[in-house]
Amino acid sequence: MTPETLDIDEATAGLRLDLLLVARHPHLSRTTIQRALARGCASVNGEPGKAGQRLEKGDRLTYHLPQEAPPEAAPLPKPQELPLELLYEDEAILVLNKPAGLVVHPGAGEEGTTLVAGLLHREPEAFASVGEDARRPGIVHRLDKDTSGVLVVARTQRAWSALKQSFLDRQVDKLYLALAKGGFQEDFGAIDAPIGRDPRNRQRMAALPQGGREALTKYRVIGEKQGVALLQVRLYTGRTHQIRVHLSHLGHPVLGDPLYGGPRQWPPFLAPRQMLHAWKLALPHPLTGLRMVFTAPTPPDFRRNLDLFAQDYDLDGLAQ
């Protein structure tokens, strides 16, 4: 594996070595990184790097980390009957409208109801053997627990491999609707800011001046009313919490998202969760290559608040 090199600047100076690497590689746990450091995976100015070492401006960090995280102590999913709202299905894929509040797949510390449990109950033989991880059968992308909207799932290994490649090649178009704090100066904008684990709060991601992974979000302001903006948001990368992090970084957090500064209460608004909805998904069909577009109708809680702030806007008339 080719080592990576990073020159420490003012933005990263003062950070602990382990926390900087956590921010650059959020798919790896802090424990995994600390163990790798203990095995001598990093050097600072040619000397062995230590987990708690504070980096200084001008330091040169060289390191190599494992490419994949080791298996976490996530429970294997158990089939569970769930009401699944299907938008489309054929022999290769299912397209679902995921409700807010539903976790897509189990993770470390997550033992509650998941979408995967519902898939295994619906088609146990098919989904049990799709993919590379028994905890994520058929899953090729995910939505945050409290984000609603369209999600595609593979029903066969061939479809799973093709869909994964489509996401890697950025052939998948992801369009969201968001209600966010208003006050935008421009009707269109792009947020090009790397995202990594927040070195000061591991529960959050953050836009980092250096050390994060490439992340690009573009948005269009459909309209504003009573200090709230309705946005059409397009993702060009798929980082954890990307829209929530980028809009917060811009000073316009998603309403109902206290993790990133979005108030739950906003007269006369009351958000039980972040007002973010995966509205449209366009992708090449994994077997035919034909481009398909799927739309998930907005759920009742989003619609109630949408009516308060954007009742004059016709979603069906928005640009694709």
Short mmCIF file of C-alpha atoms in Angstrom, two decimals:
data_model
loop_
_atom_site.label_atom_id
_atom_site.label_comp_id
_atom_site.label_asym_id
_atom_site.label_seq_id
_atom_site.Cartn_x
_atom_site.Cartn_y
_atom_site.Cartn_z
CA MET A 1 0.00 0.00 0.00
CA THR A 2 1.39 3.42 -0.94
CA PRO A 3 1.79 5.68 2.13
CA GLU A 4 -0.08 8.97 2.21
CA THR A 5 1.66 12.24 3.06
CA LEU A 6 0.08 15.29 4.65
CA ASP A 7 1.67 18.63 5.52
CA ILE A 8 0.17 20.13 8.65
CA ASP A 9 -1.14 23.68 8.20
CA GLU A 10 -2.88 26.19 10.48
CA ALA A 11 -6.24 24.43 10.11
CA THR A 12 -4.96 21.08 11.37
CA ALA A 13 -2.24 22.26 13.76
CA GLY A 14 -2.98 21.40 17.37
CA LEU A 15 -5.02 18.30 16.59
CA ARG A 16 -4.13 14.93 18.03
CA LEU A 17 -2.68 12.56 15.46
CA ASP A 18 -5.37 9.90 16.00
CA LEU A 19 -8.21 12.43 15.73
CA LEU A 20 -6.84 13.87 12.50
CA LEU A 21 -6.71 10.40 10.97
CA VAL A 22 -10.26 9.70 12.18
CA ALA A 23 -11.40 12.85 10.37
CA ARG A 24 -9.64 11.81 7.16
CA HIS A 25 -10.89 8.22 7.30
CA PRO A 26 -14.37 8.18 8.88
CA HIS A 27 -14.99 4.57 7.81
CA LEU A 28 -12.38 3.50 10.38
CA SER A 29 -13.08 3.65 14.09
CA ARG A 30 -10.83 5.56 16.45
CA THR A 31 -9.88 2.27 18.12
CA THR A 32 -8.82 0.79 14.77
CA ILE A 33 -6.66 3.83 14.02
CA GLN A 34 -5.09 3.83 17.47
CA ARG A 35 -4.17 0.17 17.08
CA ALA A 36 -2.64 0.87 13.68
CA LEU A 37 -0.63 3.73 15.18
CA ALA A 38 0.61 1.42 17.93
CA ARG A 39 1.90 -0.89 15.19
CA GLY A 40 3.90 1.96 13.68
CA CYS A 41 1.67 2.93 10.75
CA ALA A 42 2.59 6.63 10.90
CA SER A 43 5.58 8.90 11.22
CA VAL A 44 5.84 12.62 11.91
CA ASN A 45 8.94 14.26 10.45
CA GLY A 46 10.46 10.80 10.13
CA GLU A 47 9.83 9.82 13.76
CA PRO A 48 7.21 7.27 14.88
CA GLY A 49 3.84 8.94 15.42
CA LYS A 50 1.86 8.41 18.61
CA ALA A 51 -1.92 8.54 18.97
CA GLY A 52 -2.02 11.42 21.46
CA GLN A 53 0.71 13.46 19.79
CA ARG A 54 -0.26 17.06 19.04
CA LEU A 55 0.66 18.08 15.52
CA GLU A 56 2.34 21.37 14.79
CA LYS A 57 2.26 23.62 11.75
CA GLY A 58 4.94 22.52 9.32
CA ASP A 59 4.99 18.89 10.45
CA ARG A 60 5.00 16.28 7.70
CA LEU A 61 2.80 13.28 8.42
CA THR A 62 3.31 10.03 6.51
CA TYR A 63 1.02 7.09 7.17
CA HIS A 64 -0.68 3.98 5.81
CA LEU A 65 -3.91 2.58 7.21
CA PRO A 66 -5.98 -0.55 6.53
CA GLN A 67 -8.36 0.03 3.64
CA GLU A 68 -11.36 -1.51 5.35
CA ALA A 69 -12.63 -1.42 8.87
CA PRO A 70 -12.59 -4.75 10.73
CA PRO A 71 -15.96 -6.37 11.35
CA GLU A 72 -17.86 -4.43 13.99
CA ALA A 73 -19.94 -6.01 16.70
CA ALA A 74 -23.15 -5.34 14.79
CA PRO A 75 -25.85 -7.97 15.23
CA LEU A 76 -26.88 -10.12 12.32
CA PRO A 77 -30.33 -8.99 11.15
CA LYS A 78 -33.32 -11.18 11.95
CA PRO A 79 -36.33 -11.28 9.61
CA GLN A 80 -39.14 -9.03 10.77
CA GLU A 81 -42.44 -8.23 9.10
CA LEU A 82 -42.53 -4.56 8.12
CA PRO A 83 -44.82 -2.51 5.91
CA LEU A 84 -42.60 -1.67 2.91
CA GLU A 85 -43.81 0.97 0.46
CA LEU A 86 -42.70 -0.23 -2.97
CA LEU A 87 -42.25 2.28 -5.77
CA TYR A 88 -41.03 -0.29 -8.30
CA GLU A 89 -39.88 -3.90 -8.50
CA ASP A 90 -38.59 -6.36 -11.07
CA GLU A 91 -36.37 -9.43 -11.04
CA ALA A 92 -33.25 -7.35 -10.30
CA ILE A 93 -34.21 -4.49 -7.96
CA LEU A 94 -36.67 -3.15 -5.45
CA VAL A 95 -37.21 0.60 -5.16
CA LEU A 96 -38.67 1.69 -1.83
CA ASN A 97 -39.95 4.85 -0.18
CA LYS A 98 -38.13 4.63 3.15
CA PRO A 99 -40.00 6.24 6.04
CA ALA A 100 -38.25 8.56 8.46
CA GLY A 101 -37.24 6.80 11.67
CA LEU A 102 -36.23 3.52 10.03
CA VAL A 103 -32.57 2.46 10.07
CA VAL A 104 -31.44 0.90 6.79
CA HIS A 105 -29.14 -1.79 8.20
CA PRO A 106 -27.81 -2.82 11.64
CA GLY A 107 -24.59 -1.31 12.91
CA ALA A 108 -22.52 -1.41 16.05
CA GLY A 109 -24.83 -0.68 18.96
CA GLU A 110 -27.93 -0.80 16.72
CA GLU A 111 -30.26 -3.70 17.49
CA GLY A 112 -33.62 -2.17 16.65
CA THR A 113 -35.87 -2.57 13.63
CA THR A 114 -34.12 -2.12 10.28
CA LEU A 115 -35.10 -2.07 6.64
CA VAL A 116 -32.89 -5.10 6.08
CA ALA A 117 -35.00 -7.09 8.57
CA GLY A 118 -38.06 -6.31 6.48
CA LEU A 119 -36.32 -7.39 3.27
CA LEU A 120 -35.25 -10.69 4.83
CA HIS A 121 -38.82 -11.36 5.94
CA ARG A 122 -40.16 -10.56 2.47
CA GLU A 123 -37.64 -12.62 0.49
CA PRO A 124 -35.38 -14.57 2.88
CA GLU A 125 -33.70 -16.80 0.32
CA ALA A 126 -32.95 -14.03 -2.17
CA PHE A 127 -31.67 -11.31 0.13
CA ALA A 128 -29.69 -13.56 2.45
CA SER A 129 -27.12 -14.18 -0.30
CA VAL A 130 -26.85 -10.74 -1.97
CA GLY A 131 -23.81 -8.54 -1.36
CA GLU A 132 -20.61 -8.95 0.62
CA ASP A 133 -21.86 -8.34 4.15
CA ALA A 134 -24.47 -10.48 5.88
CA ARG A 135 -25.56 -7.42 7.86
CA ARG A 136 -26.32 -5.44 4.69
CA PRO A 137 -27.83 -7.88 2.18
CA GLY A 138 -28.92 -6.14 -1.01
CA ILE A 139 -27.92 -2.69 0.24
CA VAL A 140 -25.98 -0.52 -2.22
CA HIS A 141 -26.57 2.89 -0.62
CA ARG A 142 -28.28 4.23 2.47
CA LEU A 143 -30.28 7.10 3.90
CA ASP A 144 -29.92 8.48 7.41
CA LYS A 145 -32.39 7.09 9.92
CA ASP A 146 -34.46 10.29 9.99
CA THR A 147 -34.26 11.03 6.26
CA SER A 148 -37.18 9.77 4.20
CA GLY A 149 -37.31 8.91 0.54
CA VAL A 150 -36.35 6.76 -2.41
CA LEU A 151 -33.92 3.88 -1.93
CA VAL A 152 -32.90 1.16 -4.39
CA VAL A 153 -32.07 -2.38 -3.24
CA ALA A 154 -30.53 -5.23 -5.25
CA ARG A 155 -32.33 -8.58 -5.40
CA THR A 156 -29.49 -10.52 -7.07
CA GLN A 157 -25.72 -10.57 -6.81
CA ARG A 158 -25.38 -9.48 -10.44
CA ALA A 159 -27.63 -6.49 -9.83
CA TRP A 160 -25.80 -5.63 -6.61
CA SER A 161 -22.41 -5.58 -8.35
CA ALA A 162 -23.72 -3.46 -11.23
CA LEU A 163 -25.43 -0.97 -8.92
CA LYS A 164 -22.35 -0.64 -6.73
CA GLN A 165 -20.31 0.14 -9.83
CA SER A 166 -22.86 2.72 -10.98
CA PHE A 167 -22.57 4.51 -7.64
CA LEU A 168 -18.77 4.36 -7.77
CA ASP A 169 -18.77 5.73 -11.33
CA ARG A 170 -21.19 8.52 -10.28
CA GLN A 171 -23.79 7.44 -12.79
CA VAL A 172 -26.52 7.80 -10.16
CA ASP A 173 -28.34 11.12 -9.87
CA LYS A 174 -29.58 11.89 -6.33
CA LEU A 175 -32.01 14.75 -5.86
CA TYR A 176 -33.36 15.82 -2.46
CA LEU A 177 -35.84 18.29 -1.04
CA ALA A 178 -34.90 20.17 2.11
CA LEU A 179 -36.43 22.80 4.34
CA ALA A 180 -33.60 24.91 5.73
CA LYS A 181 -32.95 28.20 7.47
CA GLY A 182 -33.52 30.97 4.93
CA GLY A 183 -31.64 34.12 4.04
CA PHE A 184 -29.90 32.84 0.91
CA GLN A 185 -28.20 35.55 -1.14
CA GLU A 186 -28.24 33.54 -4.37
CA ASP A 187 -30.84 31.21 -5.88
CA PHE A 188 -28.21 28.69 -6.94
CA GLY A 189 -25.01 27.55 -5.29
CA ALA A 190 -22.39 24.84 -4.91
CA ILE A 191 -20.74 23.69 -1.70
CA ASP A 192 -17.37 22.11 -2.42
CA ALA A 193 -15.93 21.26 1.00
CA PRO A 194 -14.26 18.01 2.11
CA ILE A 195 -16.09 16.10 4.84
CA GLY A 196 -14.62 13.99 7.62
CA ARG A 197 -15.31 12.96 11.18
CA ASP A 198 -15.41 15.98 13.47
CA PRO A 199 -12.19 15.58 15.48
CA ARG A 200 -13.81 17.27 18.48
CA ASN A 201 -17.10 15.36 18.42
CA ARG A 202 -17.20 11.83 16.98
CA GLN A 203 -20.99 11.90 16.82
CA ARG A 204 -20.78 14.49 14.04
CA MET A 205 -19.22 14.91 10.66
CA ALA A 206 -17.70 18.25 9.67
CA ALA A 207 -16.56 20.27 6.67
CA LEU A 208 -12.79 20.26 7.05
CA PRO A 209 -10.34 22.63 5.37
CA GLN A 210 -7.90 19.72 5.15
CA GLY A 211 -8.13 16.06 5.93
CA GLY A 212 -11.65 15.21 4.79
CA ARG A 213 -12.90 13.37 1.72
CA GLU A 214 -14.02 15.18 -1.41
CA ALA A 215 -17.66 16.28 -1.19
CA LEU A 216 -19.72 18.35 -3.62
CA THR A 217 -23.32 19.49 -3.14
CA LYS A 218 -25.31 21.81 -5.41
CA TYR A 219 -28.56 23.47 -4.44
CA ARG A 220 -31.35 25.56 -5.89
CA VAL A 221 -33.58 27.78 -3.78
CA ILE A 222 -37.14 27.11 -4.87
CA GLY A 223 -38.48 29.82 -2.61
CA GLU A 224 -38.44 31.34 0.87
CA LYS A 225 -41.27 32.13 3.22
CA GLN A 226 -41.23 33.20 6.89
CA GLY A 227 -37.47 32.72 7.08
CA VAL A 228 -37.55 29.15 5.76
CA ALA A 229 -36.18 28.08 2.38
CA LEU A 230 -37.36 25.18 0.28
CA LEU A 231 -34.32 23.74 -1.50
CA GLN A 232 -33.76 21.29 -4.30
CA VAL A 233 -30.40 19.65 -3.51
CA ARG A 234 -28.28 17.47 -5.77
CA LEU A 235 -25.53 15.22 -4.43
CA TYR A 236 -22.41 14.57 -6.51
CA THR A 237 -20.70 12.52 -3.81
CA GLY A 238 -22.13 10.36 -1.05
CA ARG A 239 -20.48 11.29 2.23
CA THR A 240 -22.08 10.60 5.60
CA HIS A 241 -24.59 13.35 6.49
CA GLN A 242 -23.37 15.30 3.46
CA ILE A 243 -26.35 17.59 2.87
CA ARG A 244 -26.81 18.27 6.57
CA VAL A 245 -23.12 19.07 7.05
CA HIS A 246 -22.80 21.24 3.95
CA LEU A 247 -25.92 23.31 4.58
CA SER A 248 -24.90 23.83 8.20
CA HIS A 249 -21.41 24.84 7.01
CA LEU A 250 -23.09 27.40 4.74
CA GLY A 251 -25.07 28.82 7.65
CA HIS A 252 -28.41 27.35 6.54
CA PRO A 253 -28.93 24.18 8.60
CA VAL A 254 -31.76 21.79 7.81
CA LEU A 255 -34.74 22.43 10.05
CA GLY A 256 -35.32 19.81 12.71
CA ASP A 257 -31.64 18.76 12.76
CA PRO A 258 -30.21 19.77 16.17
CA LEU A 259 -27.01 17.78 15.55
CA TYR A 260 -26.00 20.35 12.95
CA GLY A 261 -27.71 23.43 14.29
CA GLY A 262 -31.18 23.15 12.78
CA PRO A 263 -33.85 24.20 15.30
CA ARG A 264 -36.73 21.83 15.97
CA GLN A 265 -39.02 24.74 16.76
CA TRP A 266 -39.59 27.60 14.37
CA PRO A 267 -42.89 29.50 14.59
CA PRO A 268 -45.19 28.03 13.43
CA PHE A 269 -42.93 25.13 12.53
CA LEU A 270 -42.42 21.97 14.56
CA ALA A 271 -40.06 19.31 13.18
CA PRO A 272 -39.99 15.84 14.71
CA ARG A 273 -36.90 15.10 12.59
CA GLN A 274 -34.69 16.75 9.99
CA MET A 275 -36.74 18.03 7.08
CA LEU A 276 -34.77 16.18 4.40
CA HIS A 277 -36.38 13.94 1.79
CA ALA A 278 -34.68 11.85 -0.91
CA TRP A 279 -37.04 12.91 -3.65
CA LYS A 280 -35.72 11.50 -6.93
CA LEU A 281 -33.21 8.83 -7.90
CA ALA A 282 -32.08 8.26 -11.49
CA LEU A 283 -29.78 5.40 -12.43
CA PRO A 284 -29.01 2.89 -15.17
CA HIS A 285 -30.90 -0.36 -14.67
CA PRO A 286 -28.34 -2.96 -13.53
CA LEU A 287 -29.36 -5.50 -16.19
CA THR A 288 -30.53 -3.47 -19.18
CA GLY A 289 -28.56 -0.26 -18.73
CA LEU A 290 -31.75 1.71 -19.43
CA ARG A 291 -31.83 4.92 -17.39
CA MET A 292 -34.73 4.94 -14.94
CA VAL A 293 -36.08 7.72 -12.72
CA PHE A 294 -37.93 7.08 -9.46
CA THR A 295 -39.78 9.63 -7.33
CA ALA A 296 -40.81 9.25 -3.69
CA PRO A 297 -43.80 11.37 -2.61
CA THR A 298 -43.15 13.61 0.36
CA PRO A 299 -44.35 12.14 3.67
CA PRO A 300 -47.05 13.79 5.80
CA ASP A 301 -44.73 15.52 8.28
CA PHE A 302 -42.66 17.06 5.49
CA ARG A 303 -45.79 18.02 3.56
CA ARG A 304 -47.35 19.75 6.56
CA ASN A 305 -44.34 22.00 6.95
CA LEU A 306 -43.93 22.37 3.20
CA ASP A 307 -47.50 23.71 3.06
CA LEU A 308 -46.67 26.26 5.75
CA PHE A 309 -43.63 27.66 4.00
CA ALA A 310 -43.93 26.78 0.33
CA GLN A 311 -47.58 26.22 -0.37
CA ASP A 312 -47.39 28.11 -3.67
CA TYR A 313 -44.73 25.83 -5.19
CA ASP A 314 -45.56 22.95 -7.49
CA LEU A 315 -43.05 20.17 -6.95
CA ASP A 316 -44.14 18.38 -10.08
CA GLY A 317 -43.10 21.40 -12.10
CA LEU A 318 -39.52 21.51 -10.84
CA ALA A 319 -36.62 20.79 -13.21
CA GLN A 320 -35.39 17.23 -13.26
#
